[in-house]
Amino acid sequence: MRFKFFISLIIIVIGLGAASAQETPLSGVTIHVVQRGETLFDIARAHGLTIQALADLNNIANPNSIFVGQRLLVPSRNVAIAAPTDAVQPMPTPVFHIVRSGETLFQIAQRYGLTVSALASANSISDPSLIYSGQRLLIPPRESAAVESAGAPLPSPLMSIEIYPRRIQDGQSARFTLTASAPITVTGIFLNRAFVAASENGSLTAIALVGVPVGTASGEYPLQFNISSSRGQQRLETMVRVEGKAYRREFINVLGDRTSLLDPATDEAELNILRTVMSAFNPERYFGGLMGLPAAAGISSPFGSLRTYAGSDLQRIHTGTDFAGAPGSPIIAPASGRVVLADTLNIRGVATVIDHGWGIYTGYWHQSERYVSVGEFVTMGRIIGAIGSTGRVTGAHLHWELWVNGVPVDPMQWVGTAFAG
Ligand SMILES: [Zn+2]
């Protein structure tokens, strides 16, 4: 078995067709952000590469000269980035297909549940008609799961349902794409949270982005779609597998004079402000492609660790990624959007929230200065503030947070994966 089917799908209401228009949002390369303590050897091994290959790809002359936060290109289609726990996941064994006489790339792609473009890009084939008998093709793992048939076709006007990524993990984002031959509007429920799907292509495509809360146990969870079209209302249900991810633990010493900020009531009140601002669904999309990094600095603390605080029983999940930038260094908008919060909060200090549309929000905490105000539209790459140490901190850093459909998730997934556009 070259890769595991992490998403098993059981059709409850109606059988679903296999005619899936799978997308391949990544090219054959993704980004790995170097974590503290990682060596080039670790990274190469985790991605099934030799050190030399990885060094060549990144123009690294001295393999000992990598640094925390450095972005390395890795030639893989389904490698999640960032968290050190990713490094220990076994890579699937490569599978090859030997082209037989008369076979087309399309036939081979179909056989392995791939798009022609995914198969072509995995093999650096620019013209899909130019394959030859005896050629050895690398079969990349499928990135997403099509909801597969239990016999009957999808109910009209639905043409396909795709779930991405194939392996959904807690603390991560997921996407459900429905295509149809006539306009549809789609809402649904996953992990007991309602979601609204955005519309594209004249409502022939509906795309829902959801966040899987950190701590969601491994298991099968129902996913429900409510689809309305000119044919009326339809409900589809399927089961989706979520895999638990091992996040690390951290012990935090808060600066002495700020221990009052550990009061759980303070926490809850402030979190409620964020919930109000960062949970609404905006049908307009301002982001597209990969997100940039919000600071030119190394990551000092990854998303998802369980934190305990000195002199307190308080435990908190770290709901963002920390960048250890020098005080005063710039904070850069990693994607375009509209500023919906620009305030000074007790715990988060000088804070900014950007609405990127489709239920995607990013937050920037502990700033020394803020250069944007509520209502302002910022384009990707704009400097929106400066790194500081305001709020509940142990030192200057940027805390970068990303919410999807009201759930804080790992923002670094968005630096390596284009969820839309
Ligand atoms: Zn943080």
CSV table of C-alpha atoms and ligand atoms in Angstrom, one decimal:
chain,number,residue,atom,x,y,z
A,1,MET,CA,0.0,0.0,0.0
A,2,ARG,CA,1.8,3.1,-1.1
A,3,PHE,CA,-0.4,5.5,0.8
A,4,LYS,CA,-3.2,5.1,3.2
A,5,PHE,CA,-6.7,6.2,2.6
A,6,PHE,CA,-7.1,8.4,5.6
A,7,ILE,CA,-10.5,9.5,4.6
A,8,SER,CA,-13.0,6.8,4.3
A,9,LEU,CA,-16.3,7.8,3.0
A,10,ILE,CA,-19.6,6.2,3.6
A,11,ILE,CA,-22.5,7.6,1.7
A,12,ILE,CA,-25.7,7.7,3.7
A,13,VAL,CA,-28.3,9.5,1.7
A,14,ILE,CA,-27.4,9.0,-1.9
A,15,GLY,CA,-24.5,7.2,-3.7
A,16,LEU,CA,-21.9,9.5,-5.2
A,17,GLY,CA,-20.3,9.5,-8.6
A,18,ALA,CA,-16.6,9.1,-9.3
A,19,ALA,CA,-16.5,11.9,-11.8
A,20,SER,CA,-14.3,14.1,-9.8
A,21,ALA,CA,-12.5,17.1,-11.1
A,22,GLN,CA,-9.6,17.0,-8.8
A,23,GLU,CA,-7.6,20.1,-8.3
A,24,THR,CA,-3.9,20.2,-7.7
A,25,PRO,CA,-3.3,23.4,-5.9
A,26,LEU,CA,0.4,22.9,-5.4
A,27,SER,CA,3.0,22.6,-8.0
A,28,GLY,CA,5.6,19.9,-7.4
A,29,VAL,CA,7.4,21.9,-4.8
A,30,THR,CA,6.4,22.9,-1.3
A,31,ILE,CA,8.2,24.8,1.4
A,32,HIS,CA,9.7,23.5,4.6
A,33,VAL,CA,10.4,26.0,7.3
A,34,VAL,CA,13.5,25.0,9.3
A,35,GLN,CA,12.6,24.4,13.0
A,36,ARG,CA,14.9,24.8,16.0
A,37,GLY,CA,17.2,21.8,16.3
A,38,GLU,CA,16.6,20.5,12.8
A,39,THR,CA,19.5,19.6,10.6
A,40,LEU,CA,19.5,19.4,6.8
A,41,PHE,CA,19.9,15.6,7.3
A,42,ASP,CA,16.7,15.4,9.3
A,43,ILE,CA,14.8,17.4,6.7
A,44,ALA,CA,16.2,15.5,3.8
A,45,ARG,CA,15.3,12.2,5.4
A,46,ALA,CA,11.8,13.3,6.3
A,47,HIS,CA,11.2,14.2,2.7
A,48,GLY,CA,12.8,11.1,1.2
A,49,LEU,CA,15.7,13.0,-0.3
A,50,THR,CA,19.5,12.9,-0.1
A,51,ILE,CA,21.2,15.8,1.6
A,52,GLN,CA,22.9,16.6,-1.7
A,53,ALA,CA,19.6,16.8,-3.5
A,54,LEU,CA,18.0,19.1,-0.9
A,55,ALA,CA,21.1,21.3,-0.8
A,56,ASP,CA,21.2,21.5,-4.6
A,57,LEU,CA,17.6,22.4,-4.8
A,58,ASN,CA,18.1,25.3,-2.4
A,59,ASN,CA,21.6,26.4,-3.5
A,60,ILE,CA,23.1,25.6,-0.2
A,61,ALA,CA,26.8,25.2,-0.3
A,62,ASN,CA,27.4,24.3,3.3
A,63,PRO,CA,24.8,21.9,4.7
A,64,ASN,CA,25.7,23.1,8.3
A,65,SER,CA,24.7,26.7,7.5
A,66,ILE,CA,20.9,26.4,7.7
A,67,PHE,CA,19.0,28.6,10.2
A,68,VAL,CA,15.8,28.4,12.1
A,69,GLY,CA,13.0,29.9,10.0
A,70,GLN,CA,14.8,29.4,6.7
A,71,ARG,CA,12.4,28.4,4.0
A,72,LEU,CA,13.6,25.4,2.0
A,73,LEU,CA,12.0,24.1,-1.2
A,74,VAL,CA,11.2,20.4,-1.0
A,75,PRO,CA,10.0,18.5,-4.1
A,76,SER,CA,6.9,16.8,-2.8
A,77,ARG,CA,3.2,17.0,-3.3
A,78,ASN,CA,1.8,16.3,0.1
A,79,VAL,CA,4.2,17.2,2.8
A,80,ALA,CA,2.8,19.4,5.5
A,81,ILE,CA,5.2,22.0,6.7
A,82,ALA,CA,6.4,23.5,9.8
A,83,ALA,CA,5.7,21.6,13.0
A,84,PRO,CA,8.6,19.4,14.0
A,85,THR,CA,6.3,16.5,14.5
A,86,ASP,CA,5.9,16.4,10.8
A,87,ALA,CA,9.5,15.3,10.4
A,88,VAL,CA,8.8,11.9,11.9
A,89,GLN,CA,5.9,11.0,9.6
A,90,PRO,CA,7.0,8.2,7.3
A,91,MET,CA,6.9,9.1,3.7
A,92,PRO,CA,5.0,6.8,1.3
A,93,THR,CA,7.1,4.5,-0.8
A,94,PRO,CA,7.4,5.9,-4.3
A,95,VAL,CA,5.3,4.1,-6.9
A,96,PHE,CA,6.2,3.9,-10.6
A,97,HIS,CA,4.2,3.0,-13.6
A,98,ILE,CA,5.9,1.7,-16.8
A,99,VAL,CA,4.1,3.1,-19.8
A,100,ARG,CA,2.7,0.4,-22.1
A,101,SER,CA,2.3,0.7,-25.8
A,102,GLY,CA,-0.7,2.8,-26.7
A,103,GLU,CA,-1.3,4.0,-23.2
A,104,THR,CA,-2.1,7.7,-22.8
A,105,LEU,CA,-1.3,10.0,-19.9
A,106,PHE,CA,-5.0,10.5,-19.4
A,107,GLN,CA,-5.6,6.7,-19.0
A,108,ILE,CA,-2.7,6.4,-16.5
A,109,ALA,CA,-3.9,9.4,-14.5
A,110,GLN,CA,-7.4,8.0,-14.3
A,111,ARG,CA,-6.1,4.6,-13.2
A,112,TYR,CA,-4.4,6.2,-10.2
A,113,GLY,CA,-7.1,8.7,-9.4
A,114,LEU,CA,-5.0,11.7,-10.5
A,115,THR,CA,-5.4,14.6,-12.9
A,116,VAL,CA,-3.3,14.6,-16.0
A,117,SER,CA,-1.7,17.8,-14.8
A,118,ALA,CA,-0.7,16.3,-11.4
A,119,LEU,CA,0.8,13.3,-13.1
A,120,ALA,CA,2.6,15.5,-15.7
A,121,SER,CA,4.0,17.9,-13.2
A,122,ALA,CA,5.3,15.0,-11.0
A,123,ASN,CA,7.3,13.8,-14.0
A,124,SER,CA,8.2,17.2,-15.4
A,125,ILE,CA,6.3,16.4,-18.6
A,126,SER,CA,5.4,19.6,-20.4
A,127,ASP,CA,3.5,18.0,-23.3
A,128,PRO,CA,1.2,15.2,-22.1
A,129,SER,CA,1.1,13.6,-25.6
A,130,LEU,CA,4.9,13.0,-25.5
A,131,ILE,CA,5.1,9.8,-23.4
A,132,TYR,CA,6.7,6.7,-24.7
A,133,SER,CA,6.3,2.9,-24.2
A,134,GLY,CA,8.6,1.8,-21.5
A,135,GLN,CA,8.8,5.2,-19.8
A,136,ARG,CA,8.9,5.1,-16.0
A,137,LEU,CA,6.4,7.5,-14.5
A,138,LEU,CA,6.4,8.5,-10.8
A,139,ILE,CA,2.9,8.2,-9.5
A,140,PRO,CA,2.5,11.0,-6.9
A,141,PRO,CA,0.2,10.4,-3.9
A,142,ARG,CA,-3.3,11.8,-4.4
A,143,GLU,CA,-3.7,15.0,-2.5
A,144,SER,CA,-7.4,15.0,-2.0
A,145,ALA,CA,-10.0,12.4,-1.8
A,146,ALA,CA,-12.9,12.3,-4.1
A,147,VAL,CA,-16.1,11.2,-2.5
A,148,GLU,CA,-16.4,7.9,-4.2
A,149,SER,CA,-19.3,6.0,-5.6
A,150,ALA,CA,-21.4,3.5,-3.7
A,151,GLY,CA,-23.0,2.6,-7.0
A,152,ALA,CA,-25.5,5.4,-7.9
A,153,PRO,CA,-24.4,8.6,-9.5
A,154,LEU,CA,-24.3,11.9,-7.6
A,155,PRO,CA,-27.7,13.6,-7.4
A,156,SER,CA,-28.1,16.1,-10.2
A,157,PRO,CA,-26.9,18.8,-10.6
A,158,LEU,CA,-23.9,17.7,-8.5
A,159,MET,CA,-20.9,16.5,-10.5
A,160,SER,CA,-18.1,16.0,-7.9
A,161,ILE,CA,-17.2,16.4,-4.2
A,162,GLU,CA,-13.6,16.7,-3.2
A,163,ILE,CA,-12.1,16.7,0.2
A,164,TYR,CA,-8.7,18.2,0.7
A,165,PRO,CA,-6.2,17.3,2.1
A,166,ARG,CA,-6.5,13.5,2.0
A,167,ARG,CA,-5.1,13.4,5.5
A,168,ILE,CA,-7.0,15.9,7.8
A,169,GLN,CA,-5.3,16.5,11.1
A,170,ASP,CA,-6.3,18.4,14.2
A,171,GLY,CA,-5.1,22.0,14.3
A,172,GLN,CA,-5.2,22.1,10.5
A,173,SER,CA,-7.4,23.5,7.8
A,174,ALA,CA,-9.5,21.5,5.3
A,175,ARG,CA,-11.4,22.3,2.1
A,176,PHE,CA,-14.6,20.7,0.6
A,177,THR,CA,-15.2,21.5,-3.0
A,178,LEU,CA,-18.5,20.7,-4.8
A,179,THR,CA,-18.9,21.2,-8.5
A,180,ALA,CA,-22.3,21.1,-10.3
A,181,SER,CA,-23.8,21.5,-13.7
A,182,ALA,CA,-26.2,24.1,-12.5
A,183,PRO,CA,-25.9,26.8,-9.8
A,184,ILE,CA,-25.8,25.5,-6.2
A,185,THR,CA,-25.6,27.1,-2.8
A,186,VAL,CA,-24.1,24.9,-0.1
A,187,THR,CA,-24.0,25.0,3.7
A,188,GLY,CA,-23.0,22.2,6.0
A,189,ILE,CA,-21.9,20.9,9.4
A,190,PHE,CA,-18.6,19.3,10.3
A,191,LEU,CA,-17.3,18.7,13.8
A,192,ASN,CA,-20.6,20.1,15.1
A,193,ARG,CA,-19.9,23.5,13.6
A,194,ALA,CA,-22.0,25.0,10.8
A,195,PHE,CA,-20.2,26.2,7.7
A,196,VAL,CA,-21.1,28.2,4.6
A,197,ALA,CA,-19.5,27.4,1.3
A,198,ALA,CA,-18.3,30.2,-0.9
A,199,SER,CA,-19.5,30.4,-4.5
A,200,GLU,CA,-17.2,30.5,-7.6
A,201,ASN,CA,-17.7,30.0,-11.4
A,202,GLY,CA,-21.2,31.4,-11.4
A,203,SER,CA,-22.1,29.2,-8.4
A,204,LEU,CA,-21.2,26.0,-10.3
A,205,THR,CA,-18.4,25.5,-7.7
A,206,ALA,CA,-19.0,25.7,-3.9
A,207,ILE,CA,-15.9,25.8,-1.7
A,208,ALA,CA,-16.0,25.4,2.1
A,209,LEU,CA,-13.0,26.0,4.3
A,210,VAL,CA,-13.1,24.6,7.8
A,211,GLY,CA,-10.7,24.4,10.7
A,212,VAL,CA,-10.2,21.3,12.8
A,213,PRO,CA,-9.8,22.4,16.5
A,214,VAL,CA,-6.5,21.3,18.2
A,215,GLY,CA,-7.3,18.3,20.4
A,216,THR,CA,-9.9,16.8,18.1
A,217,ALA,CA,-9.4,13.1,18.8
A,218,SER,CA,-8.6,10.7,15.9
A,219,GLY,CA,-11.7,9.2,14.5
A,220,GLU,CA,-14.5,9.3,11.9
A,221,TYR,CA,-16.7,12.3,12.0
A,222,PRO,CA,-19.9,13.1,10.0
A,223,LEU,CA,-19.8,15.7,7.3
A,224,GLN,CA,-23.1,17.0,6.2
A,225,PHE,CA,-23.8,19.1,3.1
A,226,ASN,CA,-27.1,20.9,2.5
A,227,ILE,CA,-27.3,21.7,-1.2
A,228,SER,CA,-29.9,23.9,-2.8
A,229,SER,CA,-30.4,24.3,-6.5
A,230,SER,CA,-33.2,24.7,-8.9
A,231,ARG,CA,-33.9,21.0,-8.2
A,232,GLY,CA,-34.7,21.8,-4.6
A,233,GLN,CA,-32.9,20.9,-1.3
A,234,GLN,CA,-30.7,17.9,-1.0
A,235,ARG,CA,-28.8,16.6,2.0
A,236,LEU,CA,-25.7,14.5,1.7
A,237,GLU,CA,-23.8,12.9,4.5
A,238,THR,CA,-20.4,11.2,4.6
A,239,MET,CA,-17.9,10.3,7.2
A,240,VAL,CA,-14.5,12.0,7.3
A,241,ARG,CA,-11.4,10.7,9.1
A,242,VAL,CA,-9.5,13.1,11.3
A,243,GLU,CA,-6.0,12.1,12.5
A,244,GLY,CA,-4.7,13.4,15.9
A,245,LYS,CA,-1.4,15.2,15.6
A,246,ALA,CA,1.1,15.2,18.5
A,247,TYR,CA,1.8,18.8,19.5
A,248,ARG,CA,4.5,19.7,21.9
A,249,ARG,CA,4.4,21.0,25.5
A,250,GLU,CA,5.9,24.3,26.6
A,251,PHE,CA,6.5,25.9,30.0
A,252,ILE,CA,6.2,29.7,30.0
A,253,ASN,CA,7.6,32.3,32.5
A,254,VAL,CA,5.5,35.4,32.1
A,255,LEU,CA,7.2,38.7,32.9
A,256,GLY,CA,6.8,39.3,36.7
A,257,ASP,CA,4.6,42.4,36.7
A,258,ARG,CA,2.1,40.9,34.2
A,259,THR,CA,1.0,37.8,36.1
A,260,SER,CA,-2.4,39.4,36.7
A,261,LEU,CA,-2.9,38.7,33.0
A,262,LEU,CA,-3.1,35.0,33.8
A,263,ASP,CA,-6.6,35.3,35.3
A,264,PRO,CA,-8.8,33.0,33.3
A,265,ALA,CA,-11.6,35.6,33.3
A,266,THR,CA,-9.3,38.0,31.5
A,267,ASP,CA,-8.5,35.3,29.0
A,268,GLU,CA,-12.2,34.5,28.4
A,269,ALA,CA,-13.3,38.1,28.0
A,270,GLU,CA,-10.6,38.8,25.5
A,271,LEU,CA,-11.2,35.6,23.6
A,272,ASN,CA,-14.8,36.6,23.2
A,273,ILE,CA,-13.7,39.8,21.5
A,274,LEU,CA,-11.8,37.7,19.0
A,275,ARG,CA,-14.7,35.2,18.5
A,276,THR,CA,-16.9,38.1,17.6
A,277,VAL,CA,-14.5,39.6,15.1
A,278,MET,CA,-12.9,36.5,13.6
A,279,SER,CA,-15.8,34.1,13.1
A,280,ALA,CA,-18.1,35.8,10.6
A,281,PHE,CA,-18.3,34.5,7.0
A,282,ASN,CA,-17.5,37.1,4.4
A,283,PRO,CA,-18.5,35.8,0.9
A,284,GLU,CA,-15.9,37.9,-0.8
A,285,ARG,CA,-12.4,36.5,-1.2
A,286,TYR,CA,-9.3,38.8,-1.0
A,287,PHE,CA,-6.6,36.1,-0.6
A,288,GLY,CA,-5.3,33.8,-3.3
A,289,GLY,CA,-2.4,31.4,-3.7
A,290,LEU,CA,0.1,30.9,-1.0
A,291,MET,CA,0.3,33.2,2.0
A,292,GLY,CA,3.6,34.9,2.7
A,293,LEU,CA,5.4,35.0,6.0
A,294,PRO,CA,4.4,37.8,8.3
A,295,ALA,CA,7.9,38.5,9.5
A,296,ALA,CA,11.4,37.9,8.3
A,297,ALA,CA,12.3,36.1,11.4
A,298,GLY,CA,12.7,32.6,12.8
A,299,ILE,CA,9.9,30.7,14.4
A,300,SER,CA,10.4,30.6,18.2
A,301,SER,CA,7.3,28.7,19.1
A,302,PRO,CA,5.1,26.7,16.8
A,303,PHE,CA,1.4,26.5,16.7
A,304,GLY,CA,-0.5,24.0,18.8
A,305,SER,CA,1.8,23.4,21.8
A,306,LEU,CA,0.1,23.0,25.2
A,307,ARG,CA,1.4,25.7,27.5
A,308,THR,CA,1.6,25.9,31.2
A,309,TYR,CA,2.5,29.1,33.0
A,310,ALA,CA,4.8,29.7,35.9
A,311,GLY,CA,2.9,30.2,39.2
A,312,SER,CA,-0.5,29.3,37.7
A,313,ASP,CA,-2.7,26.4,36.9
A,314,LEU,CA,-3.6,27.9,33.7
A,315,GLN,CA,-3.1,25.7,30.6
A,316,ARG,CA,-3.6,27.1,27.1
A,317,ILE,CA,-3.1,25.7,23.7
A,318,HIS,CA,-0.8,28.0,21.7
A,319,THR,CA,-3.1,29.1,19.0
A,320,GLY,CA,-0.6,30.7,16.7
A,321,THR,CA,3.0,30.7,15.4
A,322,ASP,CA,5.5,32.9,17.1
A,323,PHE,CA,8.2,34.7,15.2
A,324,ALA,CA,11.3,35.9,17.1
A,325,GLY,CA,11.8,39.2,15.3
A,326,ALA,CA,13.8,42.1,16.7
A,327,PRO,CA,11.7,44.8,18.4
A,328,GLY,CA,10.6,47.3,15.8
A,329,SER,CA,11.1,45.0,12.8
A,330,PRO,CA,8.3,45.0,10.3
A,331,ILE,CA,5.2,42.9,10.3
A,332,ILE,CA,4.0,42.2,6.7
A,333,ALA,CA,0.5,41.3,5.6
A,334,PRO,CA,0.9,37.7,4.3
A,335,ALA,CA,-2.3,38.1,2.1
A,336,SER,CA,-4.6,40.9,1.1
A,337,GLY,CA,-7.6,41.7,3.2
A,338,ARG,CA,-9.5,44.3,5.2
A,339,VAL,CA,-8.6,45.4,8.8
A,340,VAL,CA,-11.4,44.5,11.1
A,341,LEU,CA,-9.7,45.0,14.5
A,342,ALA,CA,-7.0,47.5,15.5
A,343,ASP,CA,-6.9,47.7,19.2
A,344,THR,CA,-4.8,47.4,22.3
A,345,LEU,CA,-5.8,44.3,24.4
A,346,ASN,CA,-4.7,43.1,27.8
A,347,ILE,CA,-3.2,39.8,26.8
A,348,ARG,CA,-2.5,40.2,23.2
A,349,GLY,CA,-1.2,43.8,23.5
A,350,VAL,CA,-1.3,45.9,20.4
A,351,ALA,CA,-3.4,43.8,18.0
A,352,THR,CA,-4.5,43.8,14.4
A,353,VAL,CA,-7.0,41.4,12.7
A,354,ILE,CA,-7.3,41.2,8.9
A,355,ASP,CA,-10.4,39.6,7.2
A,356,HIS,CA,-9.2,37.8,4.1
A,357,GLY,CA,-12.8,36.7,3.2
A,358,TRP,CA,-14.4,33.2,3.1
A,359,GLY,CA,-14.1,32.9,6.9
A,360,ILE,CA,-10.3,33.4,6.9
A,361,TYR,CA,-8.9,35.9,9.4
A,362,THR,CA,-5.3,36.5,10.6
A,363,GLY,CA,-4.3,38.2,13.8
A,364,TYR,CA,-1.0,39.9,14.8
A,365,TRP,CA,-0.4,40.3,18.5
A,366,HIS,CA,2.2,42.0,20.9
A,367,GLN,CA,3.1,44.8,18.3
A,368,SER,CA,5.1,47.8,19.4
A,369,GLU,CA,3.4,49.9,16.7
A,370,ARG,CA,0.4,49.5,14.4
A,371,TYR,CA,0.3,51.2,11.0
A,372,VAL,CA,-3.3,50.3,9.9
A,373,SER,CA,-6.8,51.1,11.1
A,374,VAL,CA,-10.2,49.4,11.1
A,375,GLY,CA,-11.8,49.5,7.6
A,376,GLU,CA,-8.5,49.9,5.8
A,377,PHE,CA,-7.8,47.5,2.9
A,378,VAL,CA,-4.3,46.1,2.9
A,379,THR,CA,-2.6,44.3,0.1
A,380,MET,CA,-0.3,41.4,0.5
A,381,GLY,CA,3.2,42.5,1.4
A,382,ARG,CA,2.2,45.8,3.0
A,383,ILE,CA,3.9,46.6,6.3
A,384,ILE,CA,1.1,46.7,8.9
A,385,GLY,CA,3.0,47.1,12.2
A,386,ALA,CA,6.2,46.5,14.1
A,387,ILE,CA,7.2,43.6,16.3
A,388,GLY,CA,7.1,44.4,20.0
A,389,SER,CA,6.4,42.9,23.5
A,390,THR,CA,3.0,44.4,24.5
A,391,GLY,CA,0.6,42.1,26.4
A,392,ARG,CA,1.3,38.7,27.9
A,393,VAL,CA,4.8,37.9,26.7
A,394,THR,CA,8.2,36.7,27.7
A,395,GLY,CA,10.0,38.9,25.2
A,396,ALA,CA,9.6,40.6,21.9
A,397,HIS,CA,8.0,38.5,19.2
A,398,LEU,CA,5.1,38.4,16.7
A,399,HIS,CA,2.3,36.0,17.4
A,400,TRP,CA,0.6,35.2,14.2
A,401,GLU,CA,-2.8,33.6,14.3
A,402,LEU,CA,-5.1,32.3,11.6
A,403,TRP,CA,-8.8,31.4,12.0
A,404,VAL,CA,-10.9,29.4,9.6
A,405,ASN,CA,-14.6,29.3,10.1
A,406,GLY,CA,-14.2,30.5,13.7
A,407,VAL,CA,-11.5,28.0,14.6
A,408,PRO,CA,-7.8,28.9,15.2
A,409,VAL,CA,-5.6,26.7,13.1
A,410,ASP,CA,-1.9,26.3,12.1
A,411,PRO,CA,-1.2,29.4,10.0
A,412,MET,CA,2.0,27.8,8.5
A,413,GLN,CA,-0.1,25.3,6.6
A,414,TRP,CA,-1.3,28.3,4.5
A,415,VAL,CA,2.3,29.3,3.7
A,416,GLY,CA,2.8,25.9,2.0
A,417,THR,CA,-0.7,25.3,0.6
A,418,ALA,CA,-2.9,27.4,-1.6
A,419,PHE,CA,-6.5,26.8,-0.5
A,420,ALA,CA,-7.9,29.0,-3.2
A,421,GLY,CA,-7.1,31.1,-6.2
B,1,ZN,ZN,2.3,33.1,20.4
